[in-house]
CSV table of C-alpha atoms in Angstrom, one decimal:
chain,number,residue,atom,x,y,z
F,12,MET,CA,9.4,-11.8,-4.7
F,13,THR,CA,5.8,-13.0,-4.3
F,14,ASP,CA,3.8,-14.5,-7.0
F,15,LEU,CA,1.7,-11.3,-7.0
F,16,ASP,CA,4.9,-9.2,-7.3
F,17,GLN,CA,5.9,-11.2,-10.3
F,18,ARG,CA,2.5,-10.9,-11.9
F,19,ILE,CA,2.5,-7.1,-11.5
F,20,ALA,CA,6.0,-6.8,-12.8
F,21,SER,CA,4.9,-8.7,-15.9
F,22,VAL,CA,2.0,-6.3,-16.4
F,23,LEU,CA,4.3,-3.3,-16.4
F,24,ARG,CA,6.7,-5.0,-18.8
F,25,GLU,CA,3.8,-6.1,-21.1
F,26,ARG,CA,2.4,-2.6,-21.3
F,27,ALA,CA,5.6,-0.8,-21.9
F,28,GLU,CA,5.0,-0.6,-25.6
F,29,GLY,CA,1.5,0.8,-25.3
F,30,GLU,CA,0.2,4.3,-24.6
F,31,ILE,CA,2.2,6.2,-22.0
F,32,ASP,CA,0.5,5.9,-18.6
F,33,THR,CA,0.9,9.2,-16.9
F,34,HIS,CA,0.2,7.6,-13.5
F,35,ARG,CA,3.1,5.2,-13.8
F,36,LEU,CA,5.3,7.8,-15.5
F,37,LEU,CA,4.8,10.1,-12.5
F,38,HIS,CA,5.6,7.3,-10.2
F,39,ARG,CA,8.8,6.3,-11.9
F,40,SER,CA,10.2,9.8,-12.1
F,41,ARG,CA,9.5,10.5,-8.4
F,42,THR,CA,10.8,7.1,-7.4
F,43,GLN,CA,14.1,7.7,-9.2
F,44,GLY,CA,14.3,11.1,-7.5
F,45,ARG,CA,13.8,9.4,-4.1
F,46,ARG,CA,16.4,6.8,-4.8
F,47,ARG,CA,19.0,9.5,-5.6
F,48,GLN,CA,18.0,11.3,-2.5
F,49,LEU,CA,18.4,8.1,-0.5
F,50,ARG,CA,21.9,7.5,-1.8
F,51,ARG,CA,22.9,11.1,-0.9
F,52,ARG,CA,21.6,10.7,2.6
F,53,VAL,CA,23.2,7.3,3.2
F,54,GLY,CA,26.5,8.8,1.9
F,55,ALA,CA,26.2,11.6,4.4
F,56,GLY,CA,25.6,9.2,7.2
F,57,THR,CA,22.1,10.2,7.9
F,58,ALA,CA,19.5,7.8,9.3
F,59,LEU,CA,16.8,8.6,6.7
F,60,ALA,CA,16.0,5.8,4.2
F,61,LEU,CA,13.4,4.5,1.9
F,62,VAL,CA,11.7,1.3,2.8
F,63,GLY,CA,8.6,0.0,1.2
F,64,VAL,CA,5.5,0.0,-2.2
F,65,LEU,CA,0.2,-1.3,-1.9
F,66,GLY,CA,0.3,-2.1,-1.2
F,67,PHE,CA,-1.2,-0.9,-0.1
F,68,VAL,CA,0.0,-2.6,-2.4
F,69,GLY,CA,3.7,2.3,-4.0
F,70,VAL,CA,3.1,5.3,-6.0
F,71,SER,CA,5.1,8.5,-5.8
F,72,GLY,CA,2.8,9.2,-2.9
F,73,THR,CA,0.2,8.8,-5.6
F,74,ASP,CA,0.7,5.4,-7.1
F,75,LEU,CA,1.0,1.9,-5.9
F,76,SER,CA,2.2,0.4,-9.1
F,77,GLY,CA,-0.8,-1.9,-8.8
F,78,LEU,CA,0.8,-3.6,-5.7
F,79,PRO,CA,-1.1,-3.3,-2.4
F,80,GLY,CA,1.1,-2.7,0.5
F,81,ARG,CA,4.2,-1.4,-1.3
F,82,LEU,CA,4.4,2.2,-0.4
F,83,PRO,CA,7.3,4.8,-0.7
F,84,TRP,CA,7.7,7.5,2.0
F,85,THR,CA,8.2,11.2,1.7
F,86,ALA,CA,7.8,14.1,4.1
F,87,ALA,CA,4.3,15.6,4.7
F,88,THR,CA,3.6,19.2,5.7
F,89,PRO,CA,3.5,19.1,9.5
F,90,THR,CA,0.9,21.8,9.9
F,91,VAL,CA,-1.8,19.6,8.2
F,92,ALA,CA,-3.8,17.1,10.1
F,93,LEU,CA,-2.3,13.8,9.1
F,94,PRO,CA,-4.4,10.7,8.3
F,95,VAL,CA,-4.6,8.1,11.0
F,96,PRO,CA,-6.6,4.8,10.5
F,97,PRO,CA,-9.6,5.2,12.8
F,98,ARG,CA,-10.2,2.8,15.6
F,99,ALA,CA,-12.4,-0.3,14.9
F,100,ASP,CA,-14.7,0.0,17.9
F,101,GLY,CA,-15.5,-3.4,19.5
F,102,VAL,CA,-12.8,-5.3,17.6
F,103,PRO,CA,-10.0,-6.8,19.7
F,104,GLY,CA,-6.4,-6.3,18.9
F,105,ALA,CA,-3.9,-9.0,17.9
F,106,ALA,CA,-2.7,-9.6,21.4
F,107,THR,CA,-6.3,-10.3,22.6
F,108,ASP,CA,-7.5,-12.4,19.7
F,109,PRO,CA,-4.6,-13.5,17.4
F,110,ALA,CA,-7.0,-15.6,15.3
F,111,ARG,CA,-8.5,-12.5,13.8
F,112,VAL,CA,-5.2,-11.2,12.2
F,113,GLY,CA,-5.5,-11.1,8.4
F,114,THR,CA,-9.1,-12.3,8.3
F,115,ASP,CA,-10.8,-9.0,7.5
F,116,PRO,CA,-9.5,-6.8,4.6
F,117,THR,CA,-11.0,-3.8,6.3
F,118,VAL,CA,-9.3,-4.1,9.7
F,119,LEU,CA,-5.8,-3.8,11.1
F,120,HIS,CA,-5.4,-5.6,14.4
F,121,LEU,CA,-2.6,-3.3,15.6
F,122,GLY,CA,-1.8,0.4,15.8
F,123,VAL,CA,1.0,2.9,16.3
F,124,ASP,CA,1.4,5.3,19.2
F,125,PRO,CA,0.8,8.7,17.5
F,126,ALA,CA,2.9,10.4,20.2
F,127,LYS,CA,5.9,8.4,19.0
F,128,ALA,CA,5.4,7.9,15.3
F,129,ARG,CA,3.5,9.1,12.2
F,130,TYR,CA,1.6,6.8,9.9
F,131,LEU,CA,2.8,6.6,6.3
F,132,GLY,CA,0.6,3.8,5.1
F,133,TRP,CA,-1.4,0.7,6.1
F,134,SER,CA,-2.7,-2.3,4.3
F,135,VAL,CA,-4.3,-5.8,4.5
F,136,ARG,CA,-3.1,-8.1,1.8
F,137,GLY,CA,-4.6,-11.3,0.6
F,138,LEU,CA,-6.4,-12.0,3.8
F,139,ALA,CA,-3.1,-13.0,5.3
F,140,VAL,CA,-0.8,-10.1,6.1
F,141,GLU,CA,-1.5,-6.8,7.8
F,142,THR,CA,1.1,-4.0,7.4
F,143,VAL,CA,1.7,-0.6,8.9
F,144,ARG,CA,4.3,1.8,7.8
F,145,PHE,CA,5.4,4.7,9.9
F,146,GLU,CA,8.2,7.1,10.6
F,147,PHE,CA,9.8,8.1,13.9
F,148,ASP,CA,12.9,9.8,15.3
F,149,GLY,CA,12.4,12.7,13.0
F,150,GLY,CA,11.9,10.7,9.8
F,151,GLN,CA,13.2,7.2,10.2
F,152,PRO,CA,10.8,4.9,8.2
F,153,VAL,CA,9.9,1.4,9.3
F,154,THR,CA,7.6,-1.2,7.9
F,155,VAL,CA,6.0,-3.9,10.0
F,156,ASP,CA,4.3,-7.0,8.6
F,157,VAL,CA,2.0,-9.1,10.8
F,158,ALA,CA,0.5,-12.5,10.3
F,159,ARG,CA,-1.0,-15.4,12.2
F,160,THR,CA,1.3,-18.0,10.6
F,161,VAL,CA,5.0,-18.3,9.8
F,162,GLU,CA,4.1,-19.5,6.3
F,163,ALA,CA,2.6,-16.1,5.4
F,164,PHE,CA,6.1,-14.7,5.2
F,165,ASP,CA,7.3,-17.1,2.5
F,166,GLY,CA,8.3,-15.0,-0.4
F,167,LEU,CA,7.1,-11.8,1.2
F,168,GLY,CA,9.7,-9.4,0.2
F,169,ILE,CA,10.5,-6.0,1.6
F,170,ASP,CA,10.9,-3.1,-0.8
F,171,GLY,CA,14.4,-1.6,-0.7
F,172,PHE,CA,15.9,-4.9,0.4
F,173,PRO,CA,17.6,-7.3,-2.0
F,174,VAL,CA,15.2,-10.2,-2.6
F,175,ASP,CA,17.7,-12.8,-1.6
F,176,ALA,CA,18.6,-10.9,1.6
F,177,VAL,CA,15.1,-11.1,3.1
F,178,PRO,CA,14.9,-14.0,5.6
F,179,THR,CA,11.8,-16.2,5.5
F,180,ARG,CA,10.7,-19.0,7.8
F,181,ARG,CA,13.4,-18.1,10.4
F,182,ALA,CA,12.9,-18.3,14.1
F,183,PHE,CA,10.7,-15.5,15.3
F,184,ASP,CA,12.8,-15.1,18.4
F,185,GLY,CA,13.3,-11.3,18.5
F,186,THR,CA,16.8,-11.5,17.0
F,187,VAL,CA,17.8,-8.4,15.0
F,188,ARG,CA,19.6,-9.3,11.8
F,189,GLN,CA,21.8,-7.2,9.6
F,190,VAL,CA,20.9,-7.4,5.9
F,191,PRO,CA,24.0,-8.5,3.9
F,192,GLY,CA,25.2,-6.5,1.0
F,193,GLY,CA,26.0,-3.2,2.8
F,194,SER,CA,22.5,-1.7,2.5
F,195,GLY,CA,22.4,-0.9,6.2
F,196,GLY,CA,19.1,-2.7,6.6
F,197,LEU,CA,17.9,-4.3,9.8
F,198,ILE,CA,15.2,-6.9,10.2
F,199,MET,CA,13.6,-8.2,13.4
F,200,SER,CA,11.2,-11.1,13.6
F,201,TRP,CA,9.4,-11.9,16.8
F,202,GLN,CA,6.1,-12.9,18.4
F,203,PRO,CA,4.4,-10.0,20.1
F,204,ALA,CA,1.8,-12.5,21.4
F,205,THR,CA,1.2,-16.2,21.2
F,206,GLY,CA,-0.1,-16.9,17.7
F,207,VAL,CA,1.0,-13.6,16.3
F,208,TYR,CA,4.1,-13.3,14.1
F,209,ALA,CA,5.7,-9.9,13.2
F,210,ARG,CA,8.6,-8.6,11.2
F,211,ALA,CA,9.9,-5.1,11.4
F,212,ALA,CA,12.3,-3.8,8.7
F,213,MET,CA,14.3,-0.6,8.6
F,214,LEU,CA,17.0,0.8,6.2
F,215,GLY,CA,19.6,2.8,8.1
F,216,GLY,CA,19.5,3.5,11.8
F,217,ASP,CA,20.7,1.1,14.4
F,218,ARG,CA,19.4,-1.6,16.6
F,219,ALA,CA,18.5,0.9,19.3
F,220,ALA,CA,16.4,2.8,16.8
F,221,LEU,CA,14.6,-0.3,15.6
F,222,ALA,CA,13.8,-1.2,19.2
F,223,ARG,CA,12.3,2.3,19.7
F,224,ALA,CA,10.2,1.7,16.6
F,225,VAL,CA,8.9,-1.6,17.8
F,226,ASP,CA,8.0,0.0,21.1
F,227,ALA,CA,5.7,2.4,19.3
F,228,LEU,CA,3.5,-0.5,18.2
F,229,ARG,CA,0.2,-1.1,20.0
F,230,TRP,CA,-1.1,-4.7,20.0
F,231,ASN,CA,-4.2,-4.2,22.1
F,232,GLU,CA,-6.1,-2.1,19.6
F,233,ALA,CA,-7.7,-2.5,16.2
F,234,ARG,CA,-8.1,0.1,13.4
F,235,ARG,CA,-10.0,0.2,10.2
F,236,CYS,CA,-8.3,0.3,6.8
F,237,ALA,CA,-10.0,3.6,6.1
F,238,ALA,CA,-9.7,5.3,2.8
F,239,PRO,CA,-11.3,8.1,0.7
F,240,LEU,CA,-12.7,5.5,-1.6
F,241,ARG,CA,-15.6,3.1,-1.2
F,242,LEU,CA,-16.9,0.5,-3.5
F,243,THR,CA,-20.7,0.0,-3.4
F,244,ALA,CA,-21.2,-2.3,-6.4
F,245,LEU,CA,-19.3,-5.5,-7.2
F,246,PRO,CA,-19.6,-8.1,-9.9
F,247,LYS,CA,-21.6,-11.2,-8.9
F,248,GLY,CA,-19.6,-13.5,-6.6
F,249,ALA,CA,-16.9,-10.9,-6.0
F,250,SER,CA,-15.6,-9.4,-2.8
F,251,VAL,CA,-13.0,-6.9,-1.6
F,252,GLY,CA,-10.0,-8.9,-0.4
F,253,GLY,CA,-7.3,-6.3,0.0
F,254,CYS,CA,-6.9,-2.7,1.1
F,255,ALA,CA,-3.8,-0.5,0.8
F,256,VAL,CA,-3.5,3.2,1.7
F,257,ASP,CA,-0.4,5.4,1.1
F,258,VAL,CA,-0.4,8.7,2.9
F,259,SER,CA,3.4,9.1,2.8
F,260,SER,CA,3.3,12.4,0.8
F,261,PHE,CA,0.0,13.7,2.2
F,262,PRO,CA,-1.3,16.4,1.7
F,263,LYS,CA,0.4,16.7,-1.6
F,264,GLY,CA,-0.8,13.3,-2.7
F,265,LEU,CA,-2.2,9.9,-1.6
F,266,THR,CA,-3.0,6.5,-3.1
F,267,VAL,CA,-5.6,3.9,-2.4
F,268,THR,CA,-5.7,0.5,-3.9
F,269,LEU,CA,-8.5,-2.0,-3.3
F,270,THR,CA,-8.2,-5.5,-4.5
F,271,ILE,CA,-11.3,-7.4,-5.7
F,272,TYR,CA,-11.3,-11.2,-5.9
F,273,GLY,CA,-13.9,-13.2,-7.8
F,274,PRO,CA,-14.6,-16.8,-8.8
F,275,ARG,CA,-11.8,-18.8,-10.4
F,276,SER,CA,-9.1,-16.6,-9.1
F,277,ALA,CA,-10.4,-13.5,-10.9
F,278,THR,CA,-8.6,-10.3,-9.7
F,279,MET,CA,-9.1,-6.6,-10.2
F,280,PHE,CA,-7.2,-3.7,-8.7
F,281,VAL,CA,-9.2,-0.4,-8.2
F,282,SER,CA,-6.9,2.5,-7.6
F,283,LEU,CA,-7.5,6.1,-6.6
F,284,GLN,CA,-4.4,8.2,-7.2
F,285,HIS,CA,-4.6,11.8,-6.0
F,286,ALA,CA,-2.1,14.6,-6.4
F,287,ALA,CA,-2.8,18.2,-5.4
F,288,GLN,CA,-0.9,19.4,-8.5
F,289,MET,CA,-2.4,16.8,-10.8
F,290,ALA,CA,-4.0,18.3,-14.0
F,291,GLY,CA,-6.3,16.1,-16.0
F,292,THR,CA,-4.4,14.7,-19.0
F,293,ARG,CA,-7.4,13.0,-20.6
F,294,THR,CA,-10.8,14.5,-21.0
F,295,ASP,CA,-12.0,12.7,-24.1
F,296,GLY,CA,-13.4,9.3,-23.2
F,297,ASN,CA,-14.1,6.4,-25.4
F,298,ARG,CA,-16.7,4.9,-23.1
F,299,THR,CA,-19.4,6.1,-20.8
F,300,ILE,CA,-20.3,4.8,-17.3
F,301,ASP,CA,-23.8,5.8,-16.2
F,302,GLY,CA,-23.6,8.9,-18.4
F,303,ARG,CA,-20.1,9.8,-17.3
F,304,ALA,CA,-17.0,9.8,-19.5
F,305,ALA,CA,-14.6,6.9,-19.2
F,306,TYR,CA,-11.6,5.7,-21.0
F,307,VAL,CA,-10.5,2.1,-21.7
F,308,PHE,CA,-6.8,1.8,-22.3
F,309,PRO,CA,-5.4,0.4,-25.6
F,310,ASP,CA,-4.6,-3.0,-24.1
F,311,GLY,CA,-8.2,-3.4,-23.1
F,312,GLY,CA,-7.4,-4.3,-19.5
F,313,LYS,CA,-7.7,-1.0,-17.7
F,314,LEU,CA,-10.7,1.3,-17.4
F,315,GLU,CA,-10.7,4.9,-16.0
F,316,LEU,CA,-13.6,7.0,-14.8
F,317,LEU,CA,-12.9,10.5,-15.9
F,318,GLY,CA,-13.9,13.9,-14.4
F,319,ILE,CA,-12.6,13.5,-10.8
F,320,PRO,CA,-10.7,16.6,-9.8
F,321,GLN,CA,-7.0,16.1,-9.1
F,322,ALA,CA,-7.3,12.3,-9.2
F,323,HIS,CA,-7.3,9.2,-11.4
F,324,LEU,CA,-9.8,6.5,-10.6
F,325,THR,CA,-9.0,3.2,-12.4
F,326,ALA,CA,-9.9,-0.4,-12.5
F,327,ASP,CA,-7.2,-2.8,-13.7
F,328,PHE,CA,-8.5,-6.1,-14.7
F,329,GLY,CA,-6.2,-7.1,-17.6
F,330,TRP,CA,-3.5,-9.7,-18.0
F,331,PRO,CA,-2.1,-11.4,-15.9
F,332,VAL,CA,-4.9,-10.9,-13.4
F,333,LYS,CA,-7.6,-12.3,-15.7
F,334,GLY,CA,-11.1,-13.3,-14.8
F,335,PHE,CA,-13.0,-10.0,-14.8
F,336,THR,CA,-14.3,-8.1,-17.8
F,337,GLU,CA,-14.7,-4.5,-18.9
F,338,VAL,CA,-18.3,-4.8,-17.9
F,339,ASP,CA,-17.3,-5.8,-14.4
F,340,ALA,CA,-14.9,-2.9,-14.2
F,341,ALA,CA,-17.6,-0.5,-15.3
F,342,THR,CA,-19.9,-1.9,-12.6
F,343,VAL,CA,-17.3,-1.3,-9.9
F,344,LEU,CA,-16.5,2.2,-11.1
F,345,ALA,CA,-20.1,3.2,-11.4
F,346,GLY,CA,-20.6,2.4,-7.7
F,347,ALA,CA,-17.3,3.9,-6.5
F,348,GLN,CA,-17.7,6.8,-4.0
F,349,VAL,CA,-14.8,9.2,-3.7
F,350,ALA,CA,-14.5,11.6,-0.7
F,351,LYS,CA,-15.4,15.2,-1.7
F,352,ASP,CA,-12.3,16.6,-0.1
F,353,LEU,CA,-9.3,14.3,-0.4
F,354,SER,CA,-7.2,16.7,1.7
F,355,ARG,CA,-9.4,16.3,4.8
F,356,PRO,CA,-9.1,12.8,6.4
F,357,GLU,CA,-12.1,13.5,8.6
F,358,THR,CA,-14.3,13.4,5.6
F,359,TRP,CA,-13.2,10.0,4.4
F,360,ASP,CA,-15.6,8.0,6.4
């Protein structure tokens, strides 16, 4: 478990006694349902499994639990145009310029062949690790983490895998390793190009399936960490340092989490959680942001901008990610731009 994982887990435990958070409650109930479904599928010998949660950074298809890049997967309606991160024109892929990997929170220096796989999510975390999640072979989910150093994998867990079963700092020689403990997990670490380190993880399936998944990756292209959320105003000295998008349950829902870093390790998570069936649970604000109703949570570390149809837009700046204030969060939310139609990826940019 990474230091960030531990901090987020602490946040959830700390706030367990406060007001019920409908976002997290929705996430937990759906996550439990997925786990039960996973156990049934594994018991039946199927290849489907759950791997992953913003991280990007996940949320029930609608919540990242504050952690970029940690995303669960569910089926999406096949008749709907599915989100694909758009190409970053003029930007070389990891195979062409390995030094660029993990240096831009808005760019992924790899892609997935859409003829072989469907994107479930993508993220750039901490200006170090880029992640794509996709499904292939009729629903087999895979997560791939990419970095330009071996050290970036230290403590970088994989959701669905036991913490002590995830290898770190092992040789990136292409060997496929079975995860101990009977989970059926497979992990492959390799170098797709000199100066590029990659790790693919899959629950269920076999070595041949993992090889097909790896073959779907494209290392000679770059794509933007596109999302239906833009931040146009930041506190002084702050910058966006992480991006995570979960489209695993699209079009029924999606989640975006953008991480803001500031001076003296200040951190803020800005999340857009959308669900087509979501009904507003809070209409009475206790704050205003540029004349719009807003709500600060009882613990004083989370601010929500109200009035966005079928969505929650929040800024989490409280313990343990201290450094920013409610005023800072209000500044960010005041400048946040949400796509008018969250169900149409072509309108996100």
